[in-house]
Short mmCIF file of C-alpha atoms in Angstrom, two decimals:
data_model
loop_
_atom_site.label_atom_id
_atom_site.label_comp_id
_atom_site.label_asym_id
_atom_site.label_seq_id
_atom_site.Cartn_x
_atom_site.Cartn_y
_atom_site.Cartn_z
CA THR A 1 0.00 0.00 0.00
CA GLN A 2 2.80 2.44 0.84
CA LYS A 3 4.41 1.89 -2.56
CA ALA A 4 1.09 2.54 -4.29
CA ILE A 5 0.70 5.76 -2.28
CA GLU A 6 4.17 6.92 -3.30
CA VAL A 7 3.56 6.19 -6.98
CA LEU A 8 0.15 7.88 -7.03
CA GLU A 9 1.41 10.91 -5.09
CA ARG A 10 4.22 11.35 -7.61
CA ALA A 11 1.79 11.02 -10.50
CA ARG A 12 -0.60 13.50 -8.89
CA ASN A 13 2.22 16.00 -8.44
CA LEU A 14 3.01 15.70 -12.14
CA ARG A 15 -0.65 15.80 -13.30
CA PRO A 16 -2.69 17.41 -10.48
CA ASN A 17 -5.85 17.83 -12.54
CA LEU A 18 -6.46 14.19 -13.40
CA PRO A 19 -9.57 13.18 -11.45
CA ASN A 20 -8.83 9.45 -11.68
CA LEU A 21 -5.56 10.01 -9.83
CA ALA A 22 -7.35 11.86 -7.03
CA ARG A 23 -9.98 9.10 -6.82
CA ASN A 24 -7.43 6.29 -6.79
CA LEU A 25 -5.18 8.05 -4.29
CA GLY A 26 -8.18 8.71 -2.05
CA ILE A 27 -9.16 5.04 -2.15
CA ILE A 28 -5.61 3.93 -1.36
CA TYR A 29 -5.48 6.40 1.54
CA LEU A 30 -8.71 4.86 2.84
CA LYS A 31 -7.24 1.37 2.67
CA ALA A 32 -4.21 2.66 4.60
CA GLY A 33 -6.45 4.16 7.29
CA LEU A 34 -5.63 7.76 6.33
CA SER A 35 -9.15 9.19 6.39
CA THR A 36 -8.20 12.87 6.44
CA LYS A 37 -5.98 12.52 3.38
CA ALA A 38 -8.64 10.38 1.70
CA LEU A 39 -11.25 13.09 2.27
CA HIS A 40 -9.06 15.72 0.65
CA GLU A 41 -8.40 13.66 -2.48
CA LEU A 42 -11.92 12.30 -2.82
CA LYS A 43 -13.51 15.74 -2.43
CA ARG A 44 -11.21 16.95 -5.19
CA ALA A 45 -12.21 14.02 -7.39
CA ALA A 46 -15.92 14.56 -6.65
CA THR A 47 -15.81 18.10 -8.00
CA GLN A 48 -14.41 16.77 -11.27
CA MET A 49 -16.38 13.51 -11.47
CA PRO A 50 -19.61 14.09 -9.50
CA SER A 51 -21.44 11.11 -10.97
CA ASP A 52 -18.83 8.50 -9.92
CA PRO A 53 -20.46 6.35 -7.21
CA GLU A 54 -17.11 5.01 -5.95
CA ILE A 55 -16.00 8.52 -5.06
CA HIS A 56 -19.16 9.14 -3.05
CA TYR A 57 -18.85 5.76 -1.36
CA GLY A 58 -15.23 6.50 -0.46
CA LEU A 59 -16.25 9.87 0.94
CA ALA A 60 -18.95 8.17 3.00
CA VAL A 61 -16.43 5.70 4.45
CA ALA A 62 -13.93 8.44 5.30
CA LEU A 63 -16.61 10.65 6.85
CA TYR A 64 -17.96 7.70 8.85
CA ARG A 65 -14.48 7.02 10.22
CA GLU A 66 -14.24 10.69 11.19
CA LYS A 67 -17.63 10.37 12.97
CA ARG A 68 -19.21 12.89 10.61
CA PHE A 69 -22.32 10.75 10.25
CA SER A 70 -24.76 13.21 8.64
CA GLU A 71 -22.28 14.04 5.89
CA ALA A 72 -21.44 10.35 5.48
CA TYR A 73 -25.13 9.58 5.06
CA GLN A 74 -25.47 12.18 2.30
CA GLU A 75 -22.50 10.71 0.42
CA VAL A 76 -23.62 7.10 0.68
CA ALA A 77 -27.08 8.17 -0.51
CA LEU A 78 -25.44 9.76 -3.58
CA ALA A 79 -23.47 6.56 -4.21
CA LEU A 80 -26.63 4.46 -4.02
CA ALA A 81 -28.56 6.87 -6.24
CA ARG A 82 -25.96 6.21 -8.92
CA ARG A 83 -25.60 2.46 -8.23
CA PRO A 84 -28.77 1.25 -6.46
CA GLN A 85 -27.93 -2.45 -6.18
CA TRP A 86 -24.65 -1.98 -4.28
CA ASP A 87 -24.71 -4.25 -1.23
CA GLU A 88 -21.60 -2.80 0.41
CA ALA A 89 -22.99 0.74 0.17
CA SER A 90 -26.38 -0.41 1.44
CA GLU A 91 -24.74 -1.95 4.50
CA LEU A 92 -22.76 1.22 5.15
CA LYS A 93 -25.96 3.26 4.87
CA LYS A 94 -27.54 1.10 7.60
CA LYS A 95 -24.49 1.51 9.84
CA ILE A 96 -24.52 5.27 9.38
CA GLN A 97 -28.27 5.47 9.95
CA SER A 98 -27.89 3.64 13.27
CA ARG A 99 -25.41 6.32 14.39
CA ILE A 100 -27.76 9.15 13.43
CA ASP A 101 -30.92 7.77 15.05
#
């Protein structure tokens, strides 16, 4: 994971406006447990690719980890609006909802 982070960070520094790089780096940061860094990259990617459900799902995961449940709920709802039959996102939505209620 660390090697992937290094490669993607270098690529992002060379081509900072490529939304796929921001999305992929955000997802790798999530897998590494770096929620704050993931949020930064995924928010950047979301402005450039707002219809990508994986970006919204990643944002929901990062926000959930940061205990920002209302924001996480909004993001997972966006992910599911774009990909309704996504079991993993549906489960996350239930987990978030239980924290809001």
